[in-house]
Coordinates of C-alpha atoms and ligand atoms in Angstrom, one line a residue:
X1 CA 236.8 -46.5 28.2
X2 CA 235.5 -43.2 29.4
X3 CA 233.2 -41.4 26.8
X4 CA 231.6 -38.0 27.2
X5 CA 229.0 -37.4 24.6
X6 CA 227.8 -33.9 23.9
X7 CA 228.0 -32.9 27.6
X8 CA 226.3 -29.9 28.6
X9 CA 225.3 -28.3 32.0
X10 CA 223.1 -25.1 32.6
X11 CA 222.7 -24.2 36.2
X12 CA 219.5 -22.9 37.9
X13 CA 220.9 -19.2 37.3
X14 CA 221.0 -20.0 33.5
X15 CA 224.7 -20.0 33.3
X16 CA 225.7 -22.2 30.6
X17 CA 228.8 -23.8 32.3
X18 CA 229.4 -26.4 29.6
X19 CA 228.2 -27.0 26.1
X20 CA 228.8 -29.8 23.5
X21 CA 231.9 -31.4 25.5
X22 CA 232.7 -34.6 23.8
X23 CA 235.9 -36.7 24.6
X24 CA 236.9 -40.2 24.8
X25 CA 239.6 -41.3 27.1
X26 CA 241.2 -44.7 26.7
X27 CA 242.0 -47.0 29.6
X28 CA 245.4 -45.8 31.4
X29 CA 245.4 -42.6 29.4
X30 CA 246.4 -39.3 31.3
X31 CA 244.4 -36.2 29.9
X32 CA 244.8 -32.8 31.1
X33 CA 242.1 -30.1 31.0
X34 CA 243.3 -26.6 31.2
X35 CA 241.5 -23.3 30.9
X36 CA 241.1 -20.1 32.8
X37 CA 238.7 -19.8 35.9
X38 CA 235.0 -20.3 35.2
X39 CA 235.5 -22.2 32.0
X40 CA 233.6 -25.3 33.3
X41 CA 236.4 -27.4 34.5
X42 CA 235.1 -28.3 37.9
X43 CA 231.7 -28.6 36.4
X44 CA 233.1 -31.1 33.9
X45 CA 234.6 -33.3 36.8
X46 CA 231.4 -33.0 38.9
X47 CA 229.4 -34.3 35.8
X48 CA 231.9 -37.3 35.1
X49 CA 232.0 -38.2 38.9
X50 CA 228.2 -38.3 39.1
X51 CA 228.1 -35.8 41.9
X52 CA 225.9 -33.6 39.7
X53 CA 223.8 -34.6 36.5
X54 CA 224.2 -33.2 33.0
X55 CA 221.4 -31.0 31.4
X56 CA 222.4 -32.5 28.2
X57 CA 224.4 -35.4 26.9
X58 CA 225.9 -38.3 28.8
X59 CA 228.8 -39.8 30.7
X60 CA 229.6 -43.5 30.0
X61 CA 232.1 -45.7 31.6
X62 CA 232.8 -48.9 29.5
X63 CA 229.3 -48.4 27.9
X64 CA 227.3 -47.9 31.0
X65 CA 225.7 -44.4 31.6
X66 CA 227.0 -42.8 34.8
X67 CA 224.2 -40.8 36.6
X68 CA 225.4 -41.1 40.1
X69 CA 228.7 -41.6 42.1
X70 CA 230.3 -44.7 40.6
X71 CA 232.5 -47.1 42.4
X72 CA 235.1 -47.0 39.7
X73 CA 235.4 -43.3 39.4
X74 CA 237.1 -41.3 42.1
X75 CA 237.6 -37.6 42.7
X76 CA 240.5 -35.8 44.3
X77 CA 239.9 -32.1 45.0
X78 CA 242.3 -29.2 45.5
X79 CA 241.9 -29.3 49.4
X80 CA 242.2 -32.9 50.8
X81 CA 239.0 -32.7 52.6
X82 CA 239.9 -35.1 55.3
X83 CA 237.4 -35.8 58.0
X84 CA 239.0 -34.2 61.1
X85 CA 237.4 -36.9 63.5
X86 CA 238.9 -39.9 61.7
X87 CA 242.5 -41.0 61.9
X88 CA 244.5 -41.1 58.6
X89 CA 243.8 -44.9 58.3
X90 CA 240.1 -44.5 59.0
X91 CA 240.0 -41.5 56.4
X92 CA 241.7 -43.8 53.9
X93 CA 239.3 -46.7 54.9
X94 CA 236.3 -44.1 54.6
X95 CA 235.4 -45.7 51.2
X96 CA 235.7 -49.3 52.2
X97 CA 232.3 -49.4 54.1
X98 CA 231.5 -52.8 53.3
X99 CA 235.1 -54.3 54.0
X100 CA 236.1 -55.3 57.6
X101 CA 238.6 -56.7 59.5
X102 CA 241.9 -57.9 58.2
X103 CA 241.0 -57.2 54.7
X104 CA 240.1 -53.7 55.4
X105 CA 243.3 -53.2 57.5
X106 CA 245.4 -54.5 54.6
X107 CA 243.9 -52.5 52.0
X108 CA 244.3 -49.1 54.0
X109 CA 248.0 -50.1 54.6
X110 CA 248.5 -50.9 50.9
X111 CA 246.9 -47.6 49.8
X112 CA 249.0 -45.7 52.5
X113 CA 252.0 -47.5 51.4
X114 CA 251.8 -46.2 47.7
X115 CA 251.7 -42.7 48.8
X116 CA 254.5 -43.4 51.1
X117 CA 252.8 -42.7 54.4
X118 CA 252.5 -46.1 56.0
X119 CA 254.1 -44.5 59.1
X120 CA 251.5 -42.0 59.7
X121 CA 248.4 -44.4 59.7
X122 CA 247.4 -43.3 63.3
X123 CA 247.8 -39.7 63.0
X124 CA 245.0 -37.1 62.9
X125 CA 244.5 -35.0 59.9
X126 CA 245.6 -31.8 61.8
X127 CA 249.1 -33.2 62.5
X128 CA 250.0 -33.6 58.8
X129 CA 251.7 -30.9 56.4
X130 CA 249.6 -29.8 53.4
X131 CA 251.3 -32.2 51.1
X132 CA 250.9 -35.2 53.5
X133 CA 247.2 -34.4 53.7
X134 CA 246.9 -34.5 49.9
X135 CA 248.9 -37.8 50.0
X136 CA 246.2 -39.2 52.3
X137 CA 243.3 -37.9 50.0
X138 CA 245.1 -39.7 47.0
X139 CA 245.4 -42.9 49.2
X140 CA 241.6 -42.7 50.0
X141 CA 240.9 -42.3 46.2
X142 CA 243.0 -45.3 45.5
X143 CA 241.6 -47.8 48.1
X144 CA 238.9 -48.8 46.2
X145 CA 241.2 -49.3 43.1
X146 CA 239.2 -47.0 40.7
X147 CA 239.6 -47.2 36.9
X148 CA 239.1 -43.6 36.5
X149 CA 240.7 -40.8 38.9
X150 CA 239.7 -37.4 38.4
X151 CA 241.8 -34.6 39.8
X152 CA 240.6 -31.1 40.3
X153 CA 243.7 -28.8 40.7
X154 CA 245.2 -31.4 43.0
X155 CA 248.5 -29.7 43.6
X156 CA 247.6 -26.2 43.3
X157 CA 247.5 -25.3 47.0
X158 CA 251.0 -26.6 47.6
X159 CA 254.3 -25.0 47.4
X160 CA 256.6 -25.8 44.2
X161 CA 258.9 -28.4 45.8
X162 CA 256.0 -30.4 47.3
X163 CA 254.0 -30.0 44.1
X164 CA 257.0 -31.4 42.1
X165 CA 257.2 -34.3 44.7
X166 CA 253.5 -35.2 44.4
X167 CA 253.5 -35.0 40.7
X168 CA 256.3 -37.7 40.8
X169 CA 254.4 -39.7 43.2
X170 CA 251.2 -39.5 41.1
X171 CA 253.2 -40.7 38.2
X172 CA 254.7 -43.5 40.2
X173 CA 251.3 -44.6 41.5
X174 CA 249.6 -44.4 37.8
X175 CA 252.5 -46.8 36.5
X176 CA 251.6 -49.5 39.0
X177 CA 247.9 -50.0 37.7
X178 CA 247.7 -47.5 35.0
X179 CA 244.1 -46.1 35.7
X180 CA 242.7 -43.3 33.4
X181 CA 243.7 -40.0 34.8
X182 CA 241.7 -36.7 33.9
X183 CA 243.3 -33.9 35.4
X184 CA 242.2 -30.5 35.7
X185 CA 244.9 -27.6 36.1
X186 CA 245.5 -24.1 35.3
X187 CA 249.2 -24.9 35.3
X188 CA 250.2 -25.4 31.7
X189 CA 253.7 -26.9 32.8
X190 CA 252.0 -29.6 34.9
X191 CA 249.6 -30.4 32.2
X192 CA 252.6 -31.0 29.8
X193 CA 254.6 -32.9 32.4
X194 CA 251.9 -35.4 33.3
X195 CA 249.6 -35.7 30.3
X196 CA 249.6 -37.5 27.0
X197 CA 247.0 -35.1 25.8
X198 CA 246.0 -31.5 26.8
X199 CA 242.5 -30.3 26.2
X200 CA 242.1 -26.4 26.2
X201 CA 238.8 -25.0 27.3
X202 CA 237.3 -21.6 26.8
X203 CA 234.4 -20.1 28.9
X204 CA 230.8 -18.8 28.2
X205 CA 229.8 -21.6 27.7
X206 CA 232.5 -23.8 28.6
X207 CA 233.5 -25.9 25.6
X208 CA 236.6 -27.4 24.1
X209 CA 238.9 -24.8 22.2
X210 CA 241.7 -27.0 21.0
X211 CA 243.5 -30.3 21.8
X212 CA 247.3 -30.9 22.0
X213 CA 248.9 -34.1 21.9
X214 CA 251.9 -34.1 24.1
X215 CA 254.9 -35.6 22.5
X216 CA 257.6 -34.7 25.1
X217 CA 260.2 -36.9 27.0
X218 CA 258.5 -38.1 30.1
X219 CA 259.6 -38.2 33.4
X220 CA 257.9 -41.6 33.7
Ligands
ADP1 P1 236.1 -23.7 36.5 O1 236.3 -24.9 37.5 O2 236.7 -23.7 35.1 O3 236.6 -22.4 37.3 P2 233.3 -23.9 37.0 O4 232.9 -25.2 36.5 O5 233.6 -23.9 38.4 O6 234.5 -23.5 36.3 O7 232.3 -22.9 36.6 C1 231.7 -22.7 35.3 C2 230.7 -21.6 35.4 O8 229.5 -22.2 36.0 C3 231.2 -20.3 36.1 O9 230.5 -19.2 35.3 C4 230.5 -20.6 37.2 O10 230.2 -19.3 38.0 C5 229.2 -21.3 37.2 N1 228.9 -22.0 38.1 C6 229.6 -23.0 38.8 N2 228.9 -23.8 39.7 C7 227.6 -23.3 39.8 C8 226.6 -23.4 40.5 N3 226.6 -24.5 41.4 N4 225.5 -22.7 40.3 C9 225.5 -21.8 39.3 N5 226.6 -21.5 38.5 C10 227.6 -22.3 38.7
ADP2 P1 241.3 -46.3 65.4 O1 239.8 -46.5 65.8 O2 241.6 -46.5 64.0 O3 242.2 -47.1 66.4 P2 241.5 -44.0 66.9 O4 241.0 -42.7 66.7 O5 241.3 -44.8 68.2 O6 241.9 -44.8 65.8 O7 243.3 -43.6 67.2 C1 244.2 -44.4 66.9 C2 245.5 -44.0 67.4 O8 245.8 -42.5 67.0 C3 246.1 -44.3 68.6 O9 247.0 -45.2 68.5 C4 246.7 -43.0 69.2 O10 247.9 -43.2 69.6 C5 246.6 -42.0 68.0 N1 246.3 -40.9 68.5 C6 245.2 -40.4 69.0 N2 245.1 -39.2 69.3 C7 246.2 -38.5 68.8 C8 246.8 -37.4 68.9 N3 246.3 -36.2 69.1 N4 248.1 -37.1 68.3 C9 248.7 -38.3 67.9 N5 248.3 -39.5 67.8 C10 247.1 -39.7 68.5

């Protein structure tokens, strides 16, 4: 259970990026957060991921306060952010620092299979298409079997065909282990197709404007 209590963030320049943001996300739930540019969506994900600290309020995972990057919470960005000097396999294995040998090989292979890229394990990032690179980023986020996956505009940089393909893929992956997904997007269609609930934000300061329960037939 992911619980955000009255989360607030004021940056050093006095910009109030987030204010009074409270939300509870059940295990396995898919929640989309939408809103225009600058309304605090990325800030929200940075706080939840522990990459940055809240000025007010708290982030809790199963009752434990999250203050720094947490092994059960992983983040996927708009750009894949693969390390160019590592092969696809070693990019996926990057988060498996303490796991070595056969275990490591198997976990990497399984994560790559989940995104349908088992054949590309030995490629270099520069040899991948945009969609393939983003799949590798998803595999890297999955390899540690997180409870919560945070996705920051994960498909916005992709063409419509690739985007639809990856949305399908994401739902397939989600269905296997049902992690909690928190998806930031400015694409209302994507939010409605993927999410159980859509949180609408408004800016200055970033806060919740409304919440929509999605009751549409799912692809899933
Ligand atoms: P969104 O992801 O919805 O576009 P952000 O969370 O990136 O919104 O930004 C929210 C507000 O906080 C914006 O006004 C932005 O300019 C400001 N902001 C974001 N990051 C920083 C930072 N590191 N320092 C100062 N202001 C920031
Ligand atoms: P690892 O340490 O995981 O084995 P390496 O960086 O040594 O990874 O590369 C492993 C594989 O990547 C090699 O089998 C090689 O065939 C393949 N490889 C290396 N360079 C290239 C390249 N420029 N294009 C395609 N494949 C490459």
